[in-house]
Amino acid sequence: MKIKNSTKNQPKMTDQPPSRTLTPLQIPPGSSPPSSQSRPSVPKSSLTAGTTPSSSGSFASSTFAMSSLDTTTSTQTALSSVMSCTQSSPGAKSGDIFTQAQRSVSPESQALAKMFGQTQQIIQAIHGTYDILEKLTKFFAKAGPAIRAADKLEELRRKLQGQQKEYEAQLELLEEKLSKQLQEAIKRDLRDKALELVKKRIQEEIANSVNKEIPAELHNQTARHESQMLEVGTSVYNSEARAQNTGICTATDNLHPLWLSSANKAHSGFPATVRVLADKSNEDIETLLRAYNIVLPATTREDKINYFLNFIGVNLRVIPTPPTASTSKEGKKLSSTLVISGGQ
């Protein structure tokens, strides 16, 4: 790791010794001081290039290299003098020796040593920072897909939120539209029902008012009047039908049916022609007579038919067929009723 040197970072060289108190060098008694052979050799690169050139390459510290060389030389000279003093006076104390060595080291050398210590601390901090950066790089390399997935999820969430807002706006418009239509339908339906209820209520009120104002006897008369009107209508219709039946001259002419007094319609067994009536059984003829309230004074079938023809306005009459020469049962079966005109 090269050291970047600049005038800003260089310590200020003064003649005063540093204020920090140095720990005395402890030399055990009887031990010989280190010789010149055991001293660590200083590489030439550290002597010739004490600093790293700046990023622009314009600041080459040759002066600083020379001063470092001089400082190293002076330090070696001081150590040599200390060792010579130690060898010449074996009984000297270690404190005196350290004091003499400390005085021999120049303040520049002490400042340079302090700067070297700070530089090593900075280098260690930089190494620690590089380790942290390497760990962070590995972490982010592993967490990259997760981060991209999170970004995609966030983008998808924003899209979904936008779609949700659009759907909510559409739902609000639809709800408003349906609400208006529903209100109109309810108003229309309620209006119709209200009018119907009002009409019904008015009819009930009118009926109640009329019933209160009109006496019961008048109600009975009104009911009888309705039945009388029905009878009158039936009588008028039957009179017209009788008038049309008077023109029938043959047994095959169509008859005009008469209505029953209880209903405005003819009986289901009313004959279509005189011939059909003449061929009916005695029971069917009696049923017709009872339906039209015709009294039955006669006993024979032909008399009953003539009564009915007279009732409906037909001038034709029927007589029994004369018996044939044979009196067998087959001859009686072959006999039938003859239809003749009323003038014969």
Coordinates of C-alpha atoms in Angstrom, one line a residue:
M1 CA 0.0 0.0 0.0
K2 CA 1.6 3.2 -1.1
I3 CA 1.4 6.3 1.0
K4 CA 0.2 9.5 -0.6
N5 CA 2.3 12.4 0.5
S6 CA 1.3 16.0 0.3
T7 CA 2.3 19.2 2.0
K8 CA -1.0 19.2 3.8
N9 CA -0.4 15.8 5.5
Q10 CA 3.3 16.4 6.4
P11 CA 3.9 17.1 10.0
K12 CA 5.3 20.5 11.0
M13 CA 9.0 20.1 11.8
T14 CA 10.0 22.0 14.9
D15 CA 13.1 22.0 17.1
Q16 CA 11.0 21.3 20.2
P17 CA 10.7 17.6 21.1
P18 CA 7.2 16.1 21.1
S19 CA 5.1 16.6 24.2
R20 CA 4.4 12.8 24.4
T21 CA 6.4 11.1 27.1
L22 CA 8.3 8.1 25.8
T23 CA 8.6 4.9 27.8
P24 CA 12.2 4.3 29.0
L25 CA 14.0 1.5 27.2
Q26 CA 14.4 -1.4 29.7
I27 CA 17.7 -3.3 29.2
P28 CA 18.1 -6.2 31.5
P29 CA 21.5 -6.3 33.4
G30 CA 24.1 -8.5 32.0
S31 CA 22.6 -8.5 28.4
S32 CA 24.7 -7.3 25.6
P33 CA 23.2 -4.6 23.4
P34 CA 22.3 -5.5 19.8
S35 CA 25.2 -5.4 17.5
S36 CA 25.2 -3.8 14.1
Q37 CA 24.9 -7.2 12.5
S38 CA 21.6 -8.0 14.2
R39 CA 20.0 -4.7 13.2
P40 CA 17.3 -5.0 10.6
S41 CA 18.3 -4.0 7.2
V42 CA 16.4 -1.1 5.7
P43 CA 15.4 -1.7 2.1
K44 CA 16.7 0.8 -0.4
S45 CA 13.2 1.2 -1.8
S46 CA 12.0 2.6 1.5
L47 CA 15.0 5.0 1.6
T48 CA 14.7 6.2 -2.0
A49 CA 10.9 6.3 -2.2
G50 CA 9.4 7.2 1.1
T51 CA 6.1 8.5 -0.4
T52 CA 3.7 7.5 -3.2
P53 CA 3.3 10.0 -6.0
S54 CA 0.0 11.8 -6.2
S55 CA -2.7 11.0 -8.7
S56 CA -1.4 13.6 -11.1
G57 CA 2.2 12.4 -10.7
S58 CA 3.5 15.9 -10.2
F59 CA 4.5 15.6 -6.6
A60 CA 7.7 13.4 -6.4
S61 CA 9.1 13.6 -2.9
S62 CA 12.8 13.3 -3.5
T63 CA 13.5 15.9 -0.8
F64 CA 11.5 13.8 1.7
A65 CA 13.5 10.6 0.6
M66 CA 16.8 12.3 1.2
S67 CA 15.7 13.6 4.6
S68 CA 14.5 10.1 5.5
L69 CA 17.9 8.8 4.5
D70 CA 19.7 11.4 6.7
T71 CA 17.4 10.6 9.6
T72 CA 18.0 6.9 9.3
T73 CA 21.8 7.5 9.2
S74 CA 21.7 9.8 12.2
T75 CA 19.6 7.2 14.0
Q76 CA 22.1 4.5 13.3
T77 CA 25.0 6.8 14.4
A78 CA 23.1 7.5 17.6
L79 CA 22.6 3.8 18.3
S80 CA 26.3 3.1 17.6
S81 CA 27.3 5.8 20.0
V82 CA 25.0 4.4 22.6
M83 CA 26.4 0.9 22.2
S84 CA 29.9 2.2 22.4
C85 CA 29.1 4.0 25.6
T86 CA 27.6 0.9 27.0
Q87 CA 30.6 -1.2 26.1
S88 CA 33.0 1.4 27.5
S89 CA 31.0 1.7 30.8
P90 CA 29.4 -1.6 31.7
G91 CA 28.3 -0.3 35.1
A92 CA 26.1 2.5 33.7
K93 CA 22.4 2.4 34.5
S94 CA 19.8 1.6 31.9
G95 CA 17.9 4.9 32.5
D96 CA 21.0 6.9 31.8
I97 CA 21.5 4.9 28.6
F98 CA 17.9 5.5 27.4
T99 CA 18.1 9.2 28.2
Q100 CA 21.3 9.4 26.2
A101 CA 19.7 7.5 23.3
Q102 CA 16.6 9.7 23.4
R103 CA 18.7 12.8 23.2
S104 CA 20.6 11.3 20.3
V105 CA 17.4 10.9 18.2
S106 CA 16.3 14.0 16.5
P107 CA 12.8 15.4 16.7
E108 CA 12.4 14.8 12.9
S109 CA 13.0 11.1 13.4
Q110 CA 10.4 11.0 16.3
A111 CA 7.8 12.9 14.2
L112 CA 8.5 10.5 11.3
A113 CA 8.1 7.5 13.5
K114 CA 4.8 8.9 14.8
M115 CA 3.7 9.5 11.2
F116 CA 4.6 5.9 10.3
G117 CA 2.5 4.6 13.2
Q118 CA -0.5 6.7 12.1
T119 CA 0.0 5.6 8.5
Q120 CA -0.1 1.9 9.6
Q121 CA -3.3 2.6 11.5
I122 CA -4.9 4.2 8.4
I123 CA -3.8 1.2 6.3
Q124 CA -5.4 -1.2 8.8
A125 CA -8.6 0.9 8.7
I126 CA -8.5 0.9 4.9
H127 CA -8.1 -2.9 4.9
G128 CA -11.1 -3.2 7.3
T129 CA -13.1 -1.0 5.0
Y130 CA -12.1 -3.1 2.0
D131 CA -13.3 -6.2 3.9
I132 CA -16.6 -4.6 4.7
L133 CA -17.0 -3.4 1.1
E134 CA -16.2 -7.0 -0.2
K135 CA -18.9 -8.4 2.2
L136 CA -21.4 -5.8 1.1
T137 CA -20.6 -6.5 -2.6
K138 CA -21.2 -10.3 -2.1
F139 CA -24.4 -9.5 -0.1
F140 CA -25.7 -7.3 -2.8
A141 CA -24.7 -9.7 -5.5
K142 CA -26.8 -12.4 -3.8
A143 CA -29.6 -10.0 -3.0
G144 CA -29.8 -8.6 -6.5
P145 CA -32.5 -11.0 -7.8
A146 CA -34.5 -10.4 -4.7
I147 CA -34.2 -6.7 -5.1
R148 CA -35.2 -6.9 -8.8
A149 CA -38.2 -9.1 -7.7
A150 CA -39.1 -6.6 -5.1
D151 CA -39.0 -3.8 -7.8
K152 CA -41.2 -5.9 -10.1
L153 CA -43.6 -6.5 -7.3
E154 CA -43.7 -2.8 -6.5
E155 CA -44.4 -2.0 -10.2
L156 CA -47.1 -4.7 -10.3
R157 CA -48.6 -3.3 -7.1
R158 CA -48.7 0.2 -8.7
K159 CA -50.4 -1.2 -11.8
L160 CA -52.9 -3.1 -9.7
Q161 CA -53.6 0.0 -7.7
G162 CA -54.2 1.9 -11.0
Q163 CA -56.5 -0.8 -12.3
Q164 CA -58.3 -0.9 -9.0
K165 CA -58.9 2.9 -9.1
E166 CA -60.2 2.6 -12.7
Y167 CA -62.5 -0.3 -11.7
E168 CA -63.8 1.7 -8.7
A169 CA -64.5 4.7 -10.9
Q170 CA -66.4 2.5 -13.4
L171 CA -68.3 0.8 -10.6
E172 CA -69.3 4.2 -9.2
L173 CA -70.6 5.3 -12.6
L174 CA -72.5 2.1 -13.1
E175 CA -73.9 2.3 -9.6
E176 CA -75.0 5.9 -10.2
K177 CA -76.6 4.9 -13.5
L178 CA -78.4 1.9 -12.0
S179 CA -79.5 4.0 -9.1
K180 CA -81.2 6.5 -11.4
Q181 CA -82.8 3.7 -13.4
L182 CA -84.0 2.0 -10.3
Q183 CA -85.4 5.2 -8.9
E184 CA -87.3 5.8 -12.1
A185 CA -88.6 2.3 -12.2
I186 CA -89.7 2.5 -8.6
K187 CA -91.4 5.8 -9.1
R188 CA -93.2 4.5 -12.2
D189 CA -94.3 1.3 -10.5
L190 CA -95.3 3.1 -7.3
R191 CA -97.2 5.7 -9.4
D192 CA -99.2 2.9 -11.2
K193 CA -99.9 1.2 -7.9
A194 CA -100.8 4.4 -6.2
L195 CA -103.3 5.3 -9.0
E196 CA -104.8 1.8 -8.8
L197 CA -105.1 2.0 -5.0
V198 CA -106.6 5.5 -5.3
K199 CA -109.2 4.3 -7.9
K200 CA -110.1 1.2 -5.8
R201 CA -110.3 3.4 -2.7
I202 CA -112.5 5.9 -4.5
Q203 CA -114.8 3.1 -5.7
E204 CA -115.1 1.7 -2.2
E205 CA -115.8 5.1 -0.8
I206 CA -118.4 5.8 -3.5
A207 CA -120.1 2.4 -2.9
N208 CA -120.1 3.0 0.9
S209 CA -121.5 6.4 0.4
V210 CA -124.2 5.2 -2.0
N211 CA -125.1 2.3 0.3
K212 CA -125.5 4.7 3.2
E213 CA -127.6 7.2 1.2
I214 CA -129.8 4.6 -0.6
P215 CA -132.2 2.7 1.7
A216 CA -132.3 -1.1 1.7
E217 CA -135.7 -1.2 0.1
L218 CA -134.3 0.6 -2.9
H219 CA -131.5 -1.8 -3.1
N220 CA -133.9 -4.7 -3.2
Q221 CA -135.9 -2.9 -5.9
T222 CA -132.7 -2.4 -7.9
A223 CA -131.9 -6.1 -7.6
R224 CA -135.4 -7.0 -8.7
H225 CA -135.2 -4.5 -11.5
E226 CA -132.0 -6.2 -12.8
S227 CA -133.7 -9.5 -12.9
Q228 CA -136.8 -7.9 -14.5
M229 CA -134.6 -6.3 -17.1
L230 CA -133.0 -9.7 -17.8
E231 CA -136.4 -11.3 -18.2
V232 CA -137.5 -8.4 -20.4
G233 CA -134.5 -8.8 -22.6
T234 CA -135.1 -12.6 -22.8
S235 CA -138.7 -12.0 -23.6
V236 CA -137.9 -9.6 -26.4
Y237 CA -135.4 -12.0 -27.9
N238 CA -137.8 -14.9 -27.6
S239 CA -140.5 -12.9 -29.3
E240 CA -138.3 -12.1 -32.2
A241 CA -137.3 -15.8 -32.4
R242 CA -141.0 -16.9 -32.4
A243 CA -141.7 -14.4 -35.1
Q244 CA -139.0 -15.9 -37.3
N245 CA -140.1 -19.5 -36.5
T246 CA -143.7 -18.7 -37.8
G247 CA -142.2 -18.6 -41.3
I248 CA -141.0 -22.3 -41.2
C249 CA -142.9 -24.4 -43.7
T250 CA -141.0 -27.7 -43.8
A251 CA -139.6 -30.0 -41.2
T252 CA -136.0 -29.4 -42.4
D253 CA -136.0 -25.6 -42.0
N254 CA -133.7 -24.4 -39.3
L255 CA -135.4 -23.3 -36.0
H256 CA -134.5 -20.1 -34.2
P257 CA -133.6 -21.1 -30.6
L258 CA -135.3 -19.4 -27.7
W259 CA -133.3 -18.3 -24.6
L260 CA -133.9 -19.6 -21.2
S261 CA -135.3 -17.2 -18.6
S262 CA -132.4 -17.8 -16.2
A263 CA -129.7 -17.2 -18.8
N264 CA -129.2 -15.3 -22.0
K265 CA -128.7 -18.5 -24.0
A266 CA -130.7 -21.4 -25.4
H267 CA -130.8 -24.9 -23.9
S268 CA -128.2 -27.3 -25.1
G269 CA -130.8 -29.8 -26.2
F270 CA -132.8 -27.3 -28.3
P271 CA -133.5 -29.0 -31.7
A272 CA -132.1 -27.6 -34.9
T273 CA -135.1 -28.5 -37.1
V274 CA -138.7 -29.9 -36.6
R275 CA -137.6 -33.2 -37.9
V276 CA -134.9 -33.5 -35.2
L277 CA -137.5 -32.6 -32.6
A278 CA -139.9 -35.3 -33.9
D279 CA -137.2 -37.9 -33.7
K280 CA -136.3 -37.2 -30.0
S281 CA -137.3 -39.6 -27.3
N282 CA -140.0 -38.9 -24.8
E283 CA -137.5 -38.2 -22.0
D284 CA -135.6 -35.6 -24.1
I285 CA -138.8 -33.8 -24.9
E286 CA -139.8 -33.7 -21.3
T287 CA -136.4 -32.2 -20.4
L288 CA -136.9 -29.4 -22.9
L289 CA -140.4 -28.7 -21.6
R290 CA -139.1 -28.4 -18.0
A291 CA -136.2 -26.2 -19.0
Y292 CA -138.5 -23.7 -20.7
N293 CA -141.2 -23.9 -17.9
I294 CA -143.9 -25.4 -20.1
V295 CA -146.7 -27.2 -18.3
L296 CA -147.3 -30.8 -19.3
P297 CA -151.1 -31.4 -19.6
A298 CA -150.7 -34.0 -22.3
T299 CA -149.6 -37.5 -21.9
T300 CA -148.7 -38.7 -25.4
R301 CA -145.3 -37.9 -27.0
E302 CA -146.9 -36.2 -30.0
D303 CA -148.9 -33.9 -27.8
K304 CA -145.8 -32.9 -25.9
I305 CA -144.0 -32.2 -29.3
N306 CA -147.0 -30.1 -30.4
Y307 CA -147.0 -28.1 -27.2
F308 CA -143.3 -27.3 -27.7
L309 CA -143.8 -26.3 -31.3
N310 CA -146.6 -24.0 -30.3
F311 CA -144.4 -22.5 -27.6
I312 CA -141.5 -21.6 -30.0
G313 CA -144.0 -20.3 -32.7
V314 CA -143.9 -23.1 -35.3
N315 CA -147.2 -23.8 -37.1
L316 CA -146.3 -27.4 -38.0
R317 CA -147.8 -30.3 -36.1
V318 CA -147.0 -33.9 -35.7
I319 CA -149.2 -37.0 -35.6
P320 CA -148.4 -40.6 -34.9
T321 CA -147.8 -42.8 -37.9
P322 CA -150.7 -45.2 -38.7
P323 CA -150.0 -48.8 -37.9
T324 CA -149.2 -51.2 -40.8
A325 CA -150.9 -54.5 -41.7
S326 CA -148.4 -56.4 -39.6
T327 CA -148.6 -56.0 -35.9
S328 CA -145.2 -57.4 -35.2
K329 CA -142.7 -55.7 -33.1
E330 CA -140.6 -55.0 -36.2
G331 CA -143.5 -53.1 -37.8
K332 CA -143.8 -50.9 -34.7
K333 CA -140.1 -50.1 -34.9
L334 CA -140.4 -49.0 -38.5
S335 CA -143.2 -46.6 -37.7
S336 CA -142.3 -42.9 -37.2
T337 CA -144.0 -39.6 -36.4
L338 CA -145.5 -37.7 -39.3
V339 CA -145.1 -33.9 -39.6
I340 CA -148.1 -32.0 -41.1
S341 CA -148.8 -28.4 -41.4
G342 CA -151.0 -26.7 -38.9
G343 CA -153.8 -26.1 -41.4
Q344 CA -154.2 -29.7 -42.4

